[in-house]
């Protein structure tokens, strides 16, 4: 298939390029910063396109993209232009006033999705939090459920605030943070019987299922695409019962799957969906987009100080327009195909270590077999030594989420690095 010429790599401004590498002291960092992350021993200080450089000047191919976030890679001219323009013009005012950039971004999003209206916040967790609040208010005021229950899937990921970590049905993220938020119930992903059972069993007294919050493709849970038949039946169940269907598009949305929204792969539309990661290309922004039920929230019922400010919305709008103008979704499909083909070829050489390669567009996972002792973090470490940044999605899945502007040559280089990394860790 013919593809629009890949986006030109951003040129590095010379003044940045010539800054001497600052020696980095991890010990002093760790004494000042809370230890909420286990970090790889490298400090990144600049980037251009799909490449980043550490403080020692070493170059890496970035197939993490801030975890599926840097849509246009690093220092993309369109983003540099938008950031510069917006900071010079107006960067923050309160939602007490109309913010034109917010309106323009909302218009773009509803014109390019099934949604009718948007609410803006600053992260994926907050977008999901907004959706949970909207669903609860809808349940109380329209469905007349006193104790609404929200179904979420095992191995899901919805964020780290108390409500969203409760929605995230993974014990490792919840341990020590109880009491969790009431009103959630977990079901198996891609298992329609589990949904049917939960909907009928959880209908007692004042308790009833009000919403289902689910990812079209589970990202953190191991890059597991949703099953078409499952999602279509899910839609039917929601239509029959009035249950709200909420899609968490935080990781898979904004073009990463090769389509603008993950739900387009499933042939169903949600009632509400959330976006964040790729939406701002690395600028913190989240959005909840609602199809119908747009007037559930009344003035004063939900808010965010930073949400939808001129800066983030101006930049996010430039990301959206660049996706369109530069035909980036075509690149996502072609590069995703190339990546999966290459990974499958590598998998054939390592049948004892690699179980499966799967994904959509440029969100892909390589699952290691249950038989091997090898773990995803070990593969990731070996890849870093080969100059390739990757990220695990759980203990056994290596995730590939490069910027959406990745070139054919870069995918080829990445595949060579994966092959070398595997050779190292399997001997
Ligand atoms: C990353 C992620 C979130 C949380 O987003 P934050 O911006 O970290 O709060 C929620 N849902 C999904 C599917 C994600 O991948």
Tab-separated table of C-alpha atoms and ligand atoms in Angstrom:
chain	number	residue	atom	x	y	z
A	1	UNK	CA	0.000	0.000	0.000
A	2	UNK	CA	1.261	3.448	-0.796
A	3	UNK	CA	1.890	5.652	2.156
A	4	UNK	CA	2.286	9.368	2.401
A	5	UNK	CA	5.934	10.309	2.839
A	6	UNK	CA	6.865	9.898	6.486
A	7	UNK	CA	6.908	13.004	8.549
A	8	UNK	CA	10.264	14.792	8.476
A	9	UNK	CA	12.183	14.271	11.661
A	10	UNK	CA	12.231	17.409	13.708
A	11	UNK	CA	15.543	19.153	13.462
A	12	UNK	CA	17.204	19.779	16.776
A	13	UNK	CA	17.702	23.451	17.479
A	14	UNK	CA	21.508	23.916	17.504
A	15	UNK	CA	21.551	25.761	20.819
A	16	UNK	CA	20.006	22.699	22.483
A	17	UNK	CA	22.223	20.284	20.591
A	18	UNK	CA	25.361	22.045	21.731
A	19	UNK	CA	24.547	22.065	25.442
A	20	UNK	CA	27.246	19.934	27.084
A	21	UNK	CA	25.923	16.825	28.774
A	22	UNK	CA	25.186	17.448	32.423
A	23	UNK	CA	26.550	14.719	34.646
A	24	UNK	CA	23.574	13.030	36.255
A	25	UNK	CA	23.568	11.975	39.887
A	26	UNK	CA	20.955	9.292	40.560
A	27	UNK	CA	21.671	9.199	44.301
A	28	UNK	CA	20.825	12.841	44.861
A	29	UNK	CA	17.754	12.387	42.657
A	30	UNK	CA	16.559	9.500	44.798
A	31	UNK	CA	17.096	11.485	47.978
A	32	UNK	CA	14.836	14.236	46.697
A	33	UNK	CA	12.163	12.366	44.746
A	34	UNK	CA	9.731	9.880	46.255
A	35	UNK	CA	10.385	6.300	45.251
A	36	UNK	CA	7.088	5.610	43.491
A	37	UNK	CA	8.833	4.298	40.370
A	38	UNK	CA	11.525	1.749	39.756
A	39	UNK	CA	13.698	3.464	37.199
A	40	UNK	CA	16.073	2.220	34.536
A	41	UNK	CA	19.555	3.648	35.070
A	42	UNK	CA	19.422	6.315	32.424
A	43	UNK	CA	18.457	9.971	32.490
A	44	UNK	CA	16.950	11.344	29.308
A	45	UNK	CA	17.569	14.963	28.420
A	46	UNK	CA	16.536	15.633	24.844
A	47	UNK	CA	14.679	14.154	21.922
A	48	UNK	CA	13.908	14.591	18.235
A	49	UNK	CA	11.387	12.538	16.312
A	50	UNK	CA	11.541	8.945	17.588
A	51	UNK	CA	14.972	9.406	19.132
A	52	UNK	CA	16.004	10.465	22.614
A	53	UNK	CA	19.421	11.093	24.131
A	54	UNK	CA	20.547	10.465	27.682
A	55	UNK	CA	22.794	12.700	29.774
A	56	UNK	CA	25.834	10.823	28.522
A	57	UNK	CA	24.929	11.583	24.944
A	58	UNK	CA	23.838	8.042	24.138
A	59	UNK	CA	21.071	7.781	21.557
A	60	UNK	CA	18.003	5.562	21.903
A	61	UNK	CA	15.172	4.691	19.594
A	62	UNK	CA	12.081	5.503	21.624
A	63	UNK	CA	9.429	2.783	21.308
A	64	UNK	CA	7.852	3.860	24.589
A	65	UNK	CA	6.891	7.434	23.644
A	66	UNK	CA	6.208	8.357	27.260
A	67	UNK	CA	3.981	5.265	27.335
A	68	UNK	CA	1.865	5.729	24.247
A	69	UNK	CA	1.764	9.471	24.734
A	70	UNK	CA	4.181	11.326	22.416
A	71	UNK	CA	1.959	11.026	19.363
A	72	UNK	CA	4.239	13.152	17.171
A	73	UNK	CA	7.451	12.062	18.867
A	74	UNK	CA	9.789	14.652	20.325
A	75	UNK	CA	10.280	18.285	19.284
A	76	UNK	CA	7.912	17.935	16.319
A	77	UNK	CA	7.777	21.292	14.485
A	78	UNK	CA	3.967	21.467	14.689
A	79	UNK	CA	4.105	20.971	18.431
A	80	UNK	CA	6.972	23.404	18.946
A	81	UNK	CA	5.004	25.956	16.950
A	82	UNK	CA	1.775	25.388	18.911
A	83	UNK	CA	3.483	25.476	22.320
A	84	UNK	CA	5.361	28.669	21.439
A	85	UNK	CA	2.328	30.386	19.962
A	86	UNK	CA	0.068	29.500	22.843
A	87	UNK	CA	2.469	30.459	25.639
A	88	UNK	CA	2.977	33.851	24.004
A	89	UNK	CA	-0.725	34.426	23.477
A	90	UNK	CA	-2.504	33.107	26.589
A	91	UNK	CA	-1.672	29.998	28.559
A	92	UNK	CA	-4.143	29.828	31.413
A	93	UNK	CA	-7.427	31.366	32.392
A	94	UNK	CA	-10.231	29.928	34.453
A	95	UNK	CA	-13.246	28.096	33.124
A	96	UNK	CA	-15.171	31.008	34.588
A	97	UNK	CA	-14.755	32.362	31.041
A	98	UNK	CA	-15.135	30.971	27.547
A	99	UNK	CA	-11.860	29.533	26.237
A	100	UNK	CA	-11.886	29.507	22.403
A	101	UNK	CA	-9.171	26.828	22.077
A	102	UNK	CA	-11.207	24.536	24.329
A	103	UNK	CA	-14.225	24.976	22.089
A	104	UNK	CA	-12.172	24.285	18.964
A	105	UNK	CA	-10.660	21.121	20.438
A	106	UNK	CA	-14.084	19.917	21.578
A	107	UNK	CA	-15.481	20.558	18.087
A	108	UNK	CA	-12.657	18.602	16.502
A	109	UNK	CA	-13.186	15.696	18.876
A	110	UNK	CA	-16.940	15.473	18.394
A	111	UNK	CA	-16.606	15.883	14.627
A	112	UNK	CA	-14.153	12.981	14.583
A	113	UNK	CA	-15.947	10.598	16.935
A	114	UNK	CA	-19.383	9.391	17.962
A	115	UNK	CA	-19.369	11.925	20.791
A	116	UNK	CA	-21.604	14.936	21.224
A	117	UNK	CA	-19.864	16.950	23.939
A	118	UNK	CA	-16.549	17.000	25.803
A	119	UNK	CA	-15.296	17.748	29.307
A	120	UNK	CA	-11.593	18.472	29.805
A	121	UNK	CA	-9.297	17.556	32.663
A	122	UNK	CA	-5.599	16.738	32.999
A	123	UNK	CA	-5.034	12.984	32.912
A	124	UNK	CA	-6.484	9.609	32.103
A	125	UNK	CA	-7.442	8.893	35.680
A	126	UNK	CA	-9.313	12.174	35.928
A	127	UNK	CA	-11.127	11.531	32.664
A	128	UNK	CA	-12.273	8.157	33.984
A	129	UNK	CA	-13.142	9.721	37.318
A	130	UNK	CA	-15.374	12.189	35.445
A	131	UNK	CA	-17.018	9.336	33.551
A	132	UNK	CA	-17.626	7.446	36.804
A	133	UNK	CA	-19.207	10.530	38.368
A	134	UNK	CA	-21.357	11.145	35.302
A	135	UNK	CA	-22.475	7.497	35.306
A	136	UNK	CA	-23.367	7.662	38.989
A	137	UNK	CA	-25.367	10.837	38.603
A	138	UNK	CA	-27.139	9.359	35.588
A	139	UNK	CA	-27.878	6.222	37.610
A	140	UNK	CA	-29.337	8.196	40.502
A	141	UNK	CA	-31.321	10.721	38.512
A	142	UNK	CA	-32.406	8.852	35.398
A	143	UNK	CA	-32.173	5.098	36.076
A	144	UNK	CA	-33.248	5.680	39.705
A	145	UNK	CA	-30.706	3.270	41.143
A	146	UNK	CA	-29.856	4.043	44.749
A	147	UNK	CA	-26.673	1.953	44.797
A	148	UNK	CA	-25.302	1.923	41.256
A	149	UNK	CA	-22.672	-0.675	40.404
A	150	UNK	CA	-20.021	-0.207	37.728
A	151	UNK	CA	-18.585	-3.311	36.072
A	152	UNK	CA	-14.906	-3.305	35.119
A	153	UNK	CA	-12.681	-6.059	33.766
A	154	UNK	CA	-9.936	-8.065	35.406
A	155	UNK	CA	-6.478	-7.002	34.164
A	156	UNK	CA	-7.859	-3.576	33.274
A	157	UNK	CA	-6.126	-0.288	33.941
A	158	UNK	CA	-8.050	2.907	34.596
A	159	UNK	CA	-5.731	5.039	36.745
A	160	UNK	CA	-4.392	5.618	40.259
A	161	UNK	CA	-6.913	7.857	42.001
A	162	UNK	CA	-8.952	5.976	44.574
A	163	UNK	CA	-12.001	5.475	42.358
A	164	UNK	CA	-9.997	4.583	39.248
A	165	UNK	CA	-7.625	2.266	41.118
A	166	UNK	CA	-10.744	0.540	42.443
A	167	UNK	CA	-11.982	0.304	38.852
A	168	UNK	CA	-8.563	-1.122	37.922
A	169	UNK	CA	-9.180	-4.773	38.712
A	170	UNK	CA	-5.569	-5.687	39.491
A	171	UNK	CA	-4.750	-6.493	43.130
A	172	UNK	CA	-1.140	-5.286	42.771
A	173	UNK	CA	-2.329	-1.694	42.305
A	174	UNK	CA	-4.851	-1.828	45.161
A	175	UNK	CA	-2.849	-3.451	47.945
A	176	UNK	CA	-2.544	-1.212	51.046
A	177	UNK	CA	-4.966	1.392	49.724
A	178	UNK	CA	-8.168	-0.002	51.154
A	179	UNK	CA	-10.828	0.829	52.007
A	180	UNK	CA	-11.460	1.061	48.282
A	181	UNK	CA	-14.392	2.911	46.753
A	182	UNK	CA	-17.646	0.935	46.911
A	183	UNK	CA	-19.809	0.271	43.864
A	184	UNK	CA	-17.452	-1.669	41.576
A	185	UNK	CA	-17.655	-5.287	40.481
A	186	UNK	CA	-15.138	-7.179	38.344
A	187	UNK	CA	-15.745	-9.441	35.373
A	188	UNK	CA	-13.464	-11.355	33.017
A	189	UNK	CA	-12.483	-9.516	29.831
A	190	UNK	CA	-13.876	-10.822	26.534
A	191	UNK	CA	-16.241	-13.163	28.429
A	192	UNK	CA	-19.866	-12.313	27.673
A	193	UNK	CA	-21.279	-14.910	30.067
A	194	UNK	CA	-19.571	-13.084	32.922
A	195	UNK	CA	-21.315	-9.833	31.966
A	196	UNK	CA	-24.711	-11.493	31.634
A	197	UNK	CA	-24.292	-13.226	34.989
A	198	UNK	CA	-23.192	-10.024	36.742
A	199	UNK	CA	-26.023	-7.962	35.284
A	200	UNK	CA	-28.669	-10.437	36.431
A	201	UNK	CA	-27.083	-11.369	39.770
A	202	UNK	CA	-26.354	-7.811	40.834
A	203	UNK	CA	-29.984	-6.761	40.569
A	204	UNK	CA	-31.198	-6.819	44.142
A	205	UNK	CA	-32.997	-4.294	46.272
A	206	UNK	CA	-31.482	-0.914	45.614
A	207	UNK	CA	-28.411	-2.339	43.871
A	208	UNK	CA	-28.174	-2.568	40.095
A	209	UNK	CA	-25.523	-2.388	37.383
A	210	UNK	CA	-25.480	1.168	36.022
A	211	UNK	CA	-22.414	1.182	33.780
A	212	UNK	CA	-19.659	-0.904	32.255
A	213	UNK	CA	-16.225	0.735	32.064
A	214	UNK	CA	-13.919	-1.151	29.724
A	215	UNK	CA	-10.926	-0.746	27.394
A	216	UNK	CA	-11.432	-1.585	23.680
A	217	UNK	CA	-7.940	-3.069	23.945
A	218	UNK	CA	-6.414	-3.718	27.346
A	219	UNK	CA	-3.102	-1.858	27.393
A	220	UNK	CA	-1.363	-2.266	30.755
A	221	UNK	CA	-3.098	-5.622	31.178
A	222	UNK	CA	-0.953	-7.124	28.397
A	223	UNK	CA	-2.021	-5.572	25.068
A	224	UNK	CA	-5.179	-7.660	24.683
A	225	UNK	CA	-7.499	-6.551	21.890
A	226	UNK	CA	-11.217	-6.697	22.522
A	227	UNK	CA	-13.213	-9.390	20.821
A	228	UNK	CA	-15.672	-8.072	18.212
A	229	UNK	CA	-18.504	-10.466	19.082
A	230	UNK	CA	-18.057	-9.743	22.780
A	231	UNK	CA	-18.216	-5.983	22.335
A	232	UNK	CA	-21.219	-6.198	20.010
A	233	UNK	CA	-23.118	-8.245	22.564
A	234	UNK	CA	-22.002	-5.830	25.274
A	235	UNK	CA	-23.561	-3.010	23.263
A	236	UNK	CA	-26.803	-5.003	22.897
A	237	UNK	CA	-26.978	-5.708	26.626
A	238	UNK	CA	-26.492	-2.029	27.386
A	239	UNK	CA	-29.162	-1.040	24.852
A	240	UNK	CA	-31.607	-3.554	26.339
A	241	UNK	CA	-31.030	-2.519	29.946
A	242	UNK	CA	-30.090	1.173	29.857
A	243	UNK	CA	-26.670	0.374	31.307
A	244	UNK	CA	-24.093	2.952	30.190
A	245	UNK	CA	-21.238	1.659	28.061
A	246	UNK	CA	-18.052	3.590	28.823
A	247	UNK	CA	-14.859	2.986	26.852
A	248	UNK	CA	-11.489	3.864	28.288
A	249	UNK	CA	-9.627	5.036	25.171
A	250	UNK	CA	-6.829	6.630	27.188
A	251	UNK	CA	-4.109	4.411	25.706
A	252	UNK	CA	-5.597	2.992	22.507
A	253	UNK	CA	-7.352	6.144	21.289
A	254	UNK	CA	-6.073	9.140	19.317
A	255	UNK	CA	-4.861	7.142	16.356
A	256	UNK	CA	-2.608	4.669	18.116
A	257	UNK	CA	-4.626	1.697	16.894
A	258	UNK	CA	-4.474	2.791	13.241
A	259	UNK	CA	-8.002	4.149	13.583
A	260	UNK	CA	-8.684	7.307	15.530
A	261	UNK	CA	-10.586	5.406	18.254
A	262	UNK	CA	-10.205	1.841	19.427
A	263	UNK	CA	-13.959	1.265	19.264
A	264	UNK	CA	-13.796	1.580	15.463
A	265	UNK	CA	-12.119	-1.844	15.439
A	266	UNK	CA	-15.086	-3.340	17.278
A	267	UNK	CA	-18.003	-2.042	15.250
A	268	UNK	CA	-19.712	-0.517	18.287
A	269	UNK	CA	-19.972	2.954	19.740
A	270	UNK	CA	-19.791	3.745	23.448
A	271	UNK	CA	-22.122	6.108	25.299
A	272	UNK	CA	-19.119	7.774	26.885
A	273	UNK	CA	-15.400	7.489	26.213
A	274	UNK	CA	-12.264	8.895	27.752
A	275	UNK	CA	-9.023	10.055	26.156
A	276	UNK	CA	-5.728	11.307	27.551
A	277	UNK	CA	-2.246	9.928	26.801
A	278	UNK	CA	-1.884	10.637	23.074
A	279	UNK	CA	-4.360	13.526	23.033
A	280	UNK	CA	-1.831	16.174	24.022
A	281	UNK	CA	1.185	14.460	22.511
A	282	UNK	CA	2.884	14.733	25.928
A	283	UNK	CA	1.175	17.852	27.269
A	284	UNK	CA	-1.033	16.810	30.219
A	285	UNK	CA	-4.655	16.691	29.116
A	286	UNK	CA	-7.600	14.371	29.593
A	287	UNK	CA	-11.061	14.387	28.107
A	288	UNK	CA	-14.361	12.698	28.724
A	289	UNK	CA	-16.538	12.657	25.663
A	290	UNK	CA	-20.179	11.808	25.898
A	291	UNK	CA	-22.627	10.705	23.261
A	292	UNK	CA	-26.061	11.510	24.660
A	293	UNK	CA	-26.403	12.201	28.399
A	294	UNK	CA	-24.566	15.459	27.743
A	295	UNK	CA	-26.648	17.436	30.191
A	296	UNK	CA	-26.268	15.176	33.195
A	297	UNK	CA	-23.763	17.510	34.840
A	298	UNK	CA	-25.112	20.909	35.821
A	299	UNK	CA	-22.897	23.975	36.419
A	300	UNK	CA	-20.780	23.504	39.529
A	301	UNK	CA	-21.129	19.734	39.740
A	302	UNK	CA	-17.776	18.854	38.252
A	303	UNK	CA	-14.695	20.945	37.537
A	304	UNK	CA	-10.936	21.172	37.151
A	305	UNK	CA	-8.765	24.258	37.625
A	306	UNK	CA	-6.330	23.397	34.839
A	307	UNK	CA	-8.787	21.393	32.751
A	308	UNK	CA	-9.112	22.632	29.198
A	309	UNK	CA	-6.891	25.676	29.556
A	310	UNK	CA	-5.808	27.589	26.426
A	311	UNK	CA	-2.301	26.115	26.488
A	312	UNK	CA	-3.176	22.414	26.572
A	313	UNK	CA	-6.142	22.771	24.248
A	314	UNK	CA	-4.182	24.823	21.710
A	315	UNK	CA	-1.436	22.200	21.677
A	316	UNK	CA	-3.821	19.217	21.611
A	317	UNK	CA	-5.676	20.813	18.704
A	318	UNK	CA	-2.410	21.063	16.773
A	319	UNK	CA	-1.781	17.354	17.454
A	320	UNK	CA	-5.247	16.491	16.133
A	321	UNK	CA	-4.835	18.656	13.035
A	322	UNK	CA	-1.366	17.267	12.315
A	323	UNK	CA	-2.673	13.692	12.557
A	324	UNK	CA	-5.139	14.585	9.853
A	325	UNK	CA	-2.989	16.827	7.675
A	326	UNK	CA	-0.017	14.474	7.530
A	327	UNK	CA	-2.131	11.316	7.067
A	328	UNK	CA	-0.526	9.787	10.113
A	329	UNK	CA	-3.129	7.042	10.562
A	330	UNK	CA	-1.949	5.531	7.278
A	331	UNK	CA	1.556	5.476	8.662
A	332	UNK	CA	0.296	3.835	11.871
A	333	UNK	CA	-1.328	1.018	9.914
A	334	UNK	CA	1.644	0.422	7.635
A	335	UNK	CA	4.287	0.615	10.385
A	336	UNK	CA	2.156	-1.532	12.699
A	337	UNK	CA	1.897	-4.177	9.993
A	338	UNK	CA	5.649	-4.025	9.409
A	339	UNK	CA	6.349	-4.287	13.141
A	340	UNK	CA	4.044	-7.274	13.707
A	341	UNK	CA	5.436	-9.053	10.650
A	342	UNK	CA	8.972	-8.512	11.892
A	343	UNK	CA	8.133	-9.600	15.440
A	344	UNK	CA	6.347	-12.690	14.132
A	345	UNK	CA	9.442	-13.573	12.103
A	346	UNK	CA	11.535	-13.236	15.270
A	347	UNK	CA	8.960	-15.282	17.226
A	348	UNK	CA	9.428	-18.139	14.762
A	349	UNK	CA	13.097	-18.257	15.743
A	350	UNK	CA	12.255	-18.316	19.464
A	351	UNK	CA	9.303	-20.719	19.774
A	352	UNK	CA	10.263	-21.640	23.346
A	353	UNK	CA	10.357	-18.047	24.472
A	354	UNK	CA	7.749	-16.162	22.462
A	355	UNK	CA	4.117	-17.226	22.646
A	356	UNK	CA	2.360	-14.583	20.605
A	357	UNK	CA	2.592	-11.200	18.923
A	358	UNK	CA	-0.619	-9.170	18.932
A	359	UNK	CA	-1.983	-5.667	18.717
A	360	UNK	CA	-3.561	-2.990	16.554
A	361	UNK	CA	-1.682	-0.312	14.645
A	362	UNK	CA	1.169	0.895	16.829
A	363	UNK	CA	0.103	-0.684	20.091
A	364	UNK	CA	1.601	-4.145	20.065
A	365	UNK	CA	2.648	-6.760	22.556
A	366	UNK	CA	5.031	-9.683	22.361
A	367	UNK	CA	3.999	-12.263	24.944
A	368	UNK	CA	6.608	-14.599	26.384
A	369	UNK	CA	5.674	-18.227	26.945
A	370	UNK	CA	4.660	-19.527	30.361
A	371	UNK	CA	7.398	-22.170	29.984
A	372	UNK	CA	10.300	-19.786	29.877
A	373	UNK	CA	11.765	-18.126	32.984
A	374	UNK	CA	12.363	-15.066	30.855
A	375	UNK	CA	10.373	-11.985	31.874
A	376	UNK	CA	9.354	-8.871	29.978
A	377	UNK	CA	11.474	-6.551	32.182
A	378	UNK	CA	14.551	-8.655	31.325
A	379	UNK	CA	13.875	-8.269	27.608
A	380	UNK	CA	13.317	-4.548	28.098
A	381	UNK	CA	16.663	-4.188	29.903
A	382	UNK	CA	18.474	-6.063	27.164
A	383	UNK	CA	16.798	-3.876	24.535
A	384	UNK	CA	17.978	-0.726	26.317
A	385	UNK	CA	21.533	-2.073	25.991
A	386	UNK	CA	20.862	-2.320	22.251
A	387	UNK	CA	19.681	1.307	22.151
A	388	UNK	CA	15.950	0.578	22.059
A	389	UNK	CA	13.444	1.752	24.661
A	390	UNK	CA	10.532	-0.628	25.293
A	391	UNK	CA	8.079	-1.027	28.165
A	392	UNK	CA	6.572	-4.144	29.747
A	393	UNK	CA	2.794	-4.598	29.936
A	394	UNK	CA	2.712	-6.977	32.882
A	395	UNK	CA	5.403	-9.565	33.694
A	396	UNK	CA	5.240	-11.497	30.421
A	397	UNK	CA	4.396	-8.992	27.706
A	398	UNK	CA	6.844	-6.627	26.016
A	399	UNK	CA	5.006	-3.592	24.671
A	400	UNK	CA	5.819	-1.573	21.533
A	401	UNK	CA	4.211	1.891	21.463
A	402	UNK	CA	6.441	4.186	19.366
A	403	UNK	CA	5.461	7.701	18.272
A	404	UNK	CA	2.912	7.497	15.454
A	405	UNK	CA	5.390	9.178	13.067
A	406	UNK	CA	7.860	6.274	13.288
A	407	UNK	CA	9.507	5.550	9.938
A	408	UNK	CA	10.034	2.296	8.063
A	409	UNK	CA	13.782	2.505	8.718
A	410	UNK	CA	13.221	3.052	12.434
A	411	UNK	CA	10.937	0.032	12.722
A	412	UNK	CA	13.607	-1.989	10.940
A	413	UNK	CA	16.284	-0.777	13.354
A	414	UNK	CA	14.035	-1.565	16.310
A	415	UNK	CA	13.441	-5.098	15.052
A	416	UNK	CA	17.185	-5.667	14.736
A	417	UNK	CA	17.648	-4.435	18.306
A	418	UNK	CA	14.895	-6.780	19.563
A	419	UNK	CA	16.574	-9.678	17.825
A	420	UNK	CA	19.943	-8.843	19.383
A	421	UNK	CA	18.355	-8.355	22.809
A	422	UNK	CA	16.638	-11.737	22.598
A	423	UNK	CA	19.876	-13.404	21.534
A	424	UNK	CA	21.503	-12.006	24.691
A	425	UNK	CA	18.798	-12.997	27.162
A	426	UNK	CA	18.129	-16.473	25.743
A	427	UNK	CA	21.692	-17.753	25.907
B	1	LIG	C1	-2.507	5.308	31.419
B	1	LIG	C2	-3.932	4.899	31.496
B	1	LIG	C3	-4.836	5.501	32.384
B	1	LIG	C4	-4.386	6.502	33.406
B	1	LIG	O1	-3.931	7.665	32.846
B	1	LIG	P1	-3.121	8.735	33.757
B	1	LIG	O2	-2.927	9.885	32.836
B	1	LIG	O3	-1.849	8.067	34.175
B	1	LIG	O4	-3.974	9.050	34.918
B	1	LIG	C5	-6.158	5.126	32.326
B	1	LIG	N1	-6.577	4.203	31.457
B	1	LIG	C6	-5.763	3.598	30.583
B	1	LIG	C7	-6.298	2.605	29.623
B	1	LIG	C8	-4.402	3.910	30.566
B	1	LIG	O5	-3.573	3.292	29.729
